[in-house]
mmCIF file of C-alpha atoms and ligand atoms in Angstrom:
data_model
loop_
_atom_site.group_PDB
_atom_site.id
_atom_site.type_symbol
_atom_site.label_atom_id
_atom_site.label_comp_id
_atom_site.label_asym_id
_atom_site.label_seq_id
_atom_site.Cartn_x
_atom_site.Cartn_y
_atom_site.Cartn_z
ATOM 1 C CA MET F 1 49.973 -3.186 56.137
ATOM 2 C CA GLN F 2 48.019 -0.441 58.146
ATOM 3 C CA LYS F 3 46.101 -1.966 61.280
ATOM 4 C CA ARG F 4 42.276 -2.065 60.765
ATOM 5 C CA LYS F 5 40.491 0.327 62.970
ATOM 6 C CA ILE F 6 37.653 -0.582 65.185
ATOM 7 C CA VAL F 7 34.406 1.310 65.782
ATOM 8 C CA ILE F 8 32.048 0.154 68.495
ATOM 9 C CA GLY F 9 28.574 1.962 68.857
ATOM 10 C CA ASN F 10 27.257 1.678 72.307
ATOM 11 C CA LEU F 11 23.288 2.183 72.052
ATOM 12 C CA LYS F 12 23.003 2.280 75.831
ATOM 13 C CA MET F 13 19.450 1.906 77.076
ATOM 14 C CA ASN F 14 17.651 3.258 73.869
ATOM 15 C CA LEU F 15 15.540 2.290 70.946
ATOM 16 C CA GLU F 16 13.397 1.374 73.872
ATOM 17 C CA THR F 17 10.247 0.371 72.038
ATOM 18 C CA VAL F 18 10.066 -2.404 69.364
ATOM 19 C CA SER F 19 8.847 0.284 66.695
ATOM 20 C CA MET F 20 11.923 2.412 67.612
ATOM 21 C CA ARG F 21 13.948 -0.844 66.920
ATOM 22 C CA LYS F 22 12.262 -1.346 63.657
ATOM 23 C CA GLN F 23 13.071 1.941 62.492
ATOM 24 C CA TYR F 24 16.578 1.725 63.208
ATOM 25 C CA LEU F 25 16.875 -1.327 61.362
ATOM 26 C CA LYS F 26 15.194 0.178 58.303
ATOM 27 C CA ASP F 27 17.634 3.326 58.567
ATOM 28 C CA SER F 28 20.520 0.754 58.700
ATOM 29 C CA GLU F 29 19.451 -1.081 55.826
ATOM 30 C CA ASN F 30 20.034 2.030 53.680
ATOM 31 C CA ALA F 31 22.884 3.375 55.639
ATOM 32 C CA PHE F 32 25.377 0.606 55.805
ATOM 33 C CA ASN F 33 26.946 -1.074 52.729
ATOM 34 C CA LYS F 34 29.783 -3.394 52.626
ATOM 35 C CA GLU F 35 32.364 -1.146 51.084
ATOM 36 C CA ILE F 36 32.457 1.189 54.077
ATOM 37 C CA PHE F 37 34.135 -1.809 55.895
ATOM 38 C CA GLU F 38 37.156 -2.434 54.063
ATOM 39 C CA ASN F 39 39.326 -1.046 56.572
ATOM 40 C CA VAL F 40 37.043 -0.853 59.657
ATOM 41 C CA ASN F 41 35.533 -3.511 62.065
ATOM 42 C CA VAL F 42 32.049 -2.266 63.332
ATOM 43 C CA VAL F 43 30.478 -3.647 66.554
ATOM 44 C CA LEU F 44 26.995 -2.469 67.522
ATOM 45 C CA CYS F 45 26.070 -2.886 71.318
ATOM 46 C CA PRO F 46 22.260 -2.786 71.665
ATOM 47 C CA GLN F 47 20.203 -3.544 74.652
ATOM 48 C CA ASN F 48 20.589 -7.349 75.581
ATOM 49 C CA LEU F 49 16.904 -8.065 74.745
ATOM 50 C CA TYR F 50 17.680 -6.892 71.057
ATOM 51 C CA LEU F 51 20.961 -9.034 70.895
ATOM 52 C CA GLU F 52 19.321 -12.062 68.853
ATOM 53 C CA SER F 53 17.579 -9.523 66.369
ATOM 54 C CA PHE F 54 20.575 -7.498 65.754
ATOM 55 C CA VAL F 55 22.893 -10.591 65.181
ATOM 56 C CA ASN F 56 20.465 -11.762 62.547
ATOM 57 C CA PHE F 57 19.693 -8.515 61.035
ATOM 58 C CA PHE F 58 23.703 -7.243 60.918
ATOM 59 C CA LYS F 59 25.206 -10.377 59.719
ATOM 60 C CA GLU F 60 24.539 -9.674 56.134
ATOM 61 C CA LYS F 61 26.267 -6.182 56.793
ATOM 62 C CA ASN F 62 29.302 -7.045 58.204
ATOM 63 C CA VAL F 63 28.445 -5.650 61.417
ATOM 64 C CA VAL F 64 29.064 -7.800 64.504
ATOM 65 C CA ILE F 65 27.180 -7.532 67.726
ATOM 66 C CA GLY F 66 28.119 -6.975 71.229
ATOM 67 C CA ALA F 67 26.531 -6.499 74.738
ATOM 68 C CA GLN F 68 26.754 -3.333 77.072
ATOM 69 C CA ASP F 69 27.694 -5.523 80.262
ATOM 70 C CA CYS F 70 27.560 -9.315 81.520
ATOM 71 C CA PHE F 71 27.794 -10.954 84.968
ATOM 72 C CA TRP F 72 30.844 -12.930 85.973
ATOM 73 C CA GLU F 73 29.256 -16.404 86.585
ATOM 74 C CA THR F 74 27.931 -18.187 83.640
ATOM 75 C CA TYR F 75 24.687 -19.480 85.003
ATOM 76 C CA GLY F 76 22.970 -20.248 88.334
ATOM 77 C CA ALA F 77 20.959 -18.245 91.088
ATOM 78 C CA HIS F 78 21.735 -14.766 89.923
ATOM 79 C CA THR F 79 18.300 -13.072 89.488
ATOM 80 C CA GLY F 80 18.490 -10.288 86.937
ATOM 81 C CA GLU F 81 21.897 -10.609 85.752
ATOM 82 C CA ILE F 82 22.943 -11.721 82.148
ATOM 83 C CA SER F 83 25.111 -14.656 81.433
ATOM 84 C CA PRO F 84 27.980 -14.041 79.034
ATOM 85 C CA LYS F 85 27.365 -17.423 77.779
ATOM 86 C CA THR F 86 24.322 -16.618 76.701
ATOM 87 C CA ILE F 87 25.292 -13.463 75.058
ATOM 88 C CA LYS F 88 27.804 -15.702 73.144
ATOM 89 C CA SER F 89 25.255 -18.508 72.317
ATOM 90 C CA LEU F 90 23.037 -15.786 70.833
ATOM 91 C CA GLY F 91 25.669 -14.843 68.313
ATOM 92 C CA ALA F 92 27.161 -11.656 69.884
ATOM 93 C CA GLU F 93 31.215 -11.809 69.959
ATOM 94 C CA TYR F 94 31.998 -8.715 72.140
ATOM 95 C CA VAL F 95 31.066 -7.353 75.505
ATOM 96 C CA ILE F 96 31.526 -3.767 76.711
ATOM 97 C CA ILE F 97 32.836 -3.898 80.470
ATOM 98 C CA GLY F 98 33.376 -1.206 83.033
ATOM 99 C CA HIS F 99 31.747 1.480 81.355
ATOM 100 C CA SER F 100 31.388 4.628 83.338
ATOM 101 C CA GLU F 101 27.830 4.676 83.615
ATOM 102 C CA ARG F 102 27.868 1.362 85.333
ATOM 103 C CA ARG F 103 30.814 2.493 87.589
ATOM 104 C CA THR F 104 28.786 5.488 88.657
ATOM 105 C CA LEU F 105 26.310 2.633 90.121
ATOM 106 C CA GLY F 106 28.892 1.112 92.183
ATOM 107 C CA GLU F 107 30.953 -1.259 89.850
ATOM 108 C CA THR F 108 34.515 -1.557 90.994
ATOM 109 C CA ASP F 109 37.575 -2.610 89.149
ATOM 110 C CA GLU F 110 37.546 -6.032 90.793
ATOM 111 C CA GLU F 111 34.051 -6.808 89.514
ATOM 112 C CA VAL F 112 35.129 -5.393 85.993
ATOM 113 C CA SER F 113 38.166 -7.897 86.446
ATOM 114 C CA LYS F 114 36.105 -10.745 87.166
ATOM 115 C CA LYS F 115 33.661 -9.994 84.208
ATOM 116 C CA CYS F 116 36.762 -9.744 82.016
ATOM 117 C CA SER F 117 37.871 -13.128 82.978
ATOM 118 C CA THR F 118 34.403 -14.826 82.457
ATOM 119 C CA ALA F 119 33.737 -13.150 79.110
ATOM 120 C CA LEU F 120 37.395 -14.298 78.065
ATOM 121 C CA ARG F 121 36.652 -17.824 78.937
ATOM 122 C CA VAL F 122 33.412 -18.100 77.039
ATOM 123 C CA GLY F 123 34.918 -16.744 73.998
ATOM 124 C CA LEU F 124 33.816 -12.958 74.055
ATOM 125 C CA ILE F 125 36.126 -10.182 73.352
ATOM 126 C CA PRO F 126 35.840 -7.782 76.247
ATOM 127 C CA ILE F 127 35.970 -4.079 75.806
ATOM 128 C CA ILE F 128 37.364 -2.626 78.879
ATOM 129 C CA CYS F 129 36.415 1.030 79.663
ATOM 130 C CA VAL F 130 39.101 3.242 81.654
ATOM 131 C CA GLY F 131 38.745 7.000 82.328
ATOM 132 C CA TYR F 132 38.510 9.064 85.277
ATOM 133 C CA ILE F 133 36.979 12.551 86.006
ATOM 134 C CA GLY F 134 39.362 15.177 87.719
ATOM 135 C CA GLN F 135 42.979 16.603 87.145
ATOM 136 C CA LYS F 136 45.037 15.142 84.680
ATOM 137 C CA GLU F 137 47.799 13.934 87.030
ATOM 138 C CA ASP F 138 44.754 12.077 88.923
ATOM 139 C CA GLU F 139 43.512 10.941 85.636
ATOM 140 C CA THR F 140 46.472 8.867 84.768
ATOM 141 C CA LEU F 141 47.010 7.824 88.396
ATOM 142 C CA ALA F 142 43.471 6.345 88.385
ATOM 143 C CA ILE F 143 43.950 4.682 85.134
ATOM 144 C CA SER F 144 47.049 2.923 85.989
ATOM 145 C CA ASP F 145 45.533 1.522 89.352
ATOM 146 C CA SER F 146 42.452 0.534 87.347
ATOM 147 C CA ILE F 147 44.604 -1.481 84.588
ATOM 148 C CA GLU F 148 46.644 -2.998 87.188
ATOM 149 C CA SER F 149 43.953 -4.525 89.045
ATOM 150 C CA ILE F 150 41.348 -5.353 86.296
ATOM 151 C CA LEU F 151 44.551 -7.280 84.469
ATOM 152 C CA ASN F 152 45.422 -9.033 87.586
ATOM 153 C CA ASN F 153 44.014 -12.532 86.402
ATOM 154 C CA VAL F 154 44.671 -12.067 82.848
ATOM 155 C CA SER F 155 47.319 -14.082 80.999
ATOM 156 C CA GLN F 156 49.506 -12.534 78.172
ATOM 157 C CA GLU F 157 47.725 -14.766 75.598
ATOM 158 C CA ASP F 158 44.365 -13.438 76.654
ATOM 159 C CA LEU F 159 45.568 -9.955 76.925
ATOM 160 C CA LYS F 160 45.688 -9.736 73.138
ATOM 161 C CA LYS F 161 41.966 -10.237 72.667
ATOM 162 C CA ILE F 162 41.197 -7.450 75.013
ATOM 163 C CA ILE F 163 40.118 -3.980 73.707
ATOM 164 C CA PHE F 164 40.650 -0.961 75.829
ATOM 165 C CA ALA F 165 38.694 2.206 75.394
ATOM 166 C CA TYR F 166 40.038 5.557 77.070
ATOM 167 C CA GLU F 167 36.920 7.429 77.954
ATOM 168 C CA PRO F 168 37.414 10.727 79.851
ATOM 169 C CA VAL F 169 34.046 10.910 81.731
ATOM 170 C CA TRP F 170 33.481 14.704 81.403
ATOM 171 C CA ALA F 171 33.917 13.996 77.322
ATOM 172 C CA ILE F 172 30.977 11.345 77.357
ATOM 173 C CA GLY F 173 27.541 13.059 75.976
ATOM 174 C CA SER F 174 29.054 16.606 76.751
ATOM 175 C CA GLY F 175 30.116 17.463 72.941
ATOM 176 C CA LYS F 176 33.536 18.267 74.537
ATOM 177 C CA THR F 177 36.556 16.065 73.496
ATOM 178 C CA PRO F 178 40.202 16.433 74.743
ATOM 179 C CA SER F 179 42.678 17.727 72.508
ATOM 180 C CA VAL F 180 44.080 15.253 69.989
ATOM 181 C CA ASP F 181 47.264 15.519 71.895
ATOM 182 C CA ASP F 182 45.997 14.727 75.116
ATOM 183 C CA ILE F 183 44.127 11.552 73.654
ATOM 184 C CA HIS F 184 47.376 10.591 72.207
ATOM 185 C CA THR F 185 49.402 11.078 75.363
ATOM 186 C CA VAL F 186 46.978 8.979 77.577
ATOM 187 C CA VAL F 187 46.625 6.228 74.908
ATOM 188 C CA LEU F 188 50.211 5.958 74.761
ATOM 189 C CA TYR F 189 50.418 6.088 78.746
ATOM 190 C CA ILE F 190 47.908 2.970 78.814
ATOM 191 C CA LYS F 191 50.174 1.182 76.602
ATOM 192 C CA LYS F 192 53.107 1.894 78.456
ATOM 193 C CA ILE F 193 51.421 0.309 81.779
ATOM 194 C CA ILE F 194 50.364 -2.607 79.989
ATOM 195 C CA GLY F 195 53.708 -2.955 78.581
ATOM 196 C CA LYS F 196 55.376 -2.742 81.854
ATOM 197 C CA LYS F 197 53.129 -5.328 83.615
ATOM 198 C CA PHE F 198 53.350 -7.584 80.695
ATOM 199 C CA SER F 199 55.871 -7.260 78.168
ATOM 200 C CA SER F 200 56.743 -4.284 75.652
ATOM 201 C CA GLU F 201 56.655 -6.520 72.718
ATOM 202 C CA ILE F 202 53.000 -7.103 72.781
ATOM 203 C CA ILE F 203 52.100 -3.407 72.941
ATOM 204 C CA ASP F 204 51.193 -3.512 69.142
ATOM 205 C CA ASP F 205 48.833 -6.284 69.314
ATOM 206 C CA ILE F 206 46.687 -4.468 71.719
ATOM 207 C CA SER F 207 43.823 -2.150 70.795
ATOM 208 C CA ILE F 208 43.237 1.306 72.518
ATOM 209 C CA LEU F 209 40.120 3.200 71.668
ATOM 210 C CA TYR F 210 39.245 6.575 72.466
ATOM 211 C CA GLY F 211 35.299 7.298 73.405
ATOM 212 C CA GLY F 212 33.543 10.371 74.265
ATOM 213 C CA SER F 213 31.431 12.762 71.912
ATOM 214 C CA VAL F 214 32.958 11.269 68.645
ATOM 215 C CA SER F 215 31.188 12.422 65.498
ATOM 216 C CA PRO F 216 31.636 12.567 61.859
ATOM 217 C CA GLU F 217 32.651 16.359 62.460
ATOM 218 C CA ASN F 218 35.736 15.450 64.811
ATOM 219 C CA ILE F 219 36.615 11.608 63.823
ATOM 220 C CA SER F 220 39.190 12.465 61.145
ATOM 221 C CA ASN F 221 41.409 14.367 63.814
ATOM 222 C CA ILE F 222 41.046 11.795 66.498
ATOM 223 C CA VAL F 223 41.398 8.574 64.238
ATOM 224 C CA THR F 224 44.500 9.826 62.552
ATOM 225 C CA GLN F 225 46.338 9.453 65.582
ATOM 226 C CA ALA F 226 48.715 6.412 64.798
ATOM 227 C CA HIS F 227 48.099 4.955 68.414
ATOM 228 C CA VAL F 228 44.335 5.345 68.527
ATOM 229 C CA ASP F 229 43.045 2.153 67.161
ATOM 230 C CA GLY F 230 39.632 3.072 66.819
ATOM 231 C CA VAL F 231 36.596 4.740 68.699
ATOM 232 C CA LEU F 232 33.568 4.007 71.083
ATOM 233 C CA ILE F 233 30.591 5.887 70.135
ATOM 234 C CA GLY F 234 27.531 6.763 72.130
ATOM 235 C CA GLY F 235 24.954 9.161 70.995
ATOM 236 C CA VAL F 236 25.948 9.241 67.340
ATOM 237 C CA SER F 237 25.456 5.329 67.155
ATOM 238 C CA LEU F 238 21.722 6.073 67.508
ATOM 239 C CA GLN F 239 21.453 7.741 64.234
ATOM 240 C CA ALA F 240 22.104 5.017 61.764
ATOM 241 C CA GLU F 241 23.024 7.472 59.107
ATOM 242 C CA ARG F 242 25.474 9.533 61.031
ATOM 243 C CA PHE F 243 27.158 6.403 62.574
ATOM 244 C CA ALA F 244 27.616 4.945 59.047
ATOM 245 C CA LYS F 245 28.866 8.279 57.928
ATOM 246 C CA THR F 246 31.614 8.372 60.914
ATOM 247 C CA VAL F 247 32.592 4.708 59.738
ATOM 248 C CA LYS F 248 32.882 5.797 56.076
ATOM 249 C CA ILE F 249 35.294 8.666 56.941
ATOM 250 C CA ILE F 250 37.476 6.414 58.732
ATOM 251 C CA ASN F 251 37.446 3.970 55.748
ATOM 252 C CA ASN F 252 38.175 6.517 53.181
ATOM 253 C CA LEU F 253 41.083 7.969 55.491
ATOM 254 C CA LEU F 254 42.764 4.436 55.785
ATOM 255 C CA LYS F 255 42.477 4.061 51.900
ATOM 256 C CA LYS F 256 44.730 7.029 51.243
HETATM 257 P P1 PGA A 301 28.972 9.541 73.732
HETATM 258 O O1 PGA A 301 29.081 8.346 74.428
HETATM 259 O O2 PGA A 301 29.684 9.202 72.236
HETATM 260 O O3 PGA A 301 27.649 9.841 73.713
HETATM 261 O O4 PGA A 301 29.884 10.596 74.338
HETATM 262 C C1 PGA A 301 30.498 7.799 74.403
HETATM 263 C C2 PGA A 301 30.414 6.349 75.403
HETATM 264 O O5 PGA A 301 29.488 6.435 76.338
HETATM 265 O O6 PGA A 301 30.897 5.441 75.523
#
């Protein structure tokens, strides 16, 4: 049986007014219907303040909700931070950790690692982003260093729950994507590093996504790569219709 593909929509700091949120939900009402989810798991990650309303709205539509970041403690004197426990108790099931837009603000692999452990502890599924800007040789080296340190405190059992997203920084929001061969090579490389650190037997249980300028126009080539388990979508997820169209294309490809 084919593995289900995963599509994650990262809405980032958008839909920034209540009326924009309302419009998005209205558009989603028409755009999403259950039959497009037969072979695809869809996760949508809005701003934290919208988590509860998105959970309530999208549960009818088989779309699960995630946050875009969390803190590594679950409660206490941490002004302005978001507890993973709160995210979970609002009904969200996933959390993106280590997105390059957070790393640009100074987030380190060590922090990503702590956030990942706490998210797993409260029952959230971490979506760990890895990627690097620069030459290809540097990229793979940076990715392996990152993965090594992020996974330091993760057990083999927990490892299977984590989703990884390979996101070359230059591809994010730029309209440019690596060639499908390059995506394939790096995704396999990530699997190899994880296999070396843990065991090669678990490699097939781990999901690795690609992210960066994914659209309905380029999705078919990307997602038909056997080792690419899905995609992380930014810009396109802001238009409910185009996002749903992307999901539909994947679903139809898997039906064949
Ligand atoms: P993009 O964003 O699809 O707009 O390139 C991807 C991401 O930031 O994860």
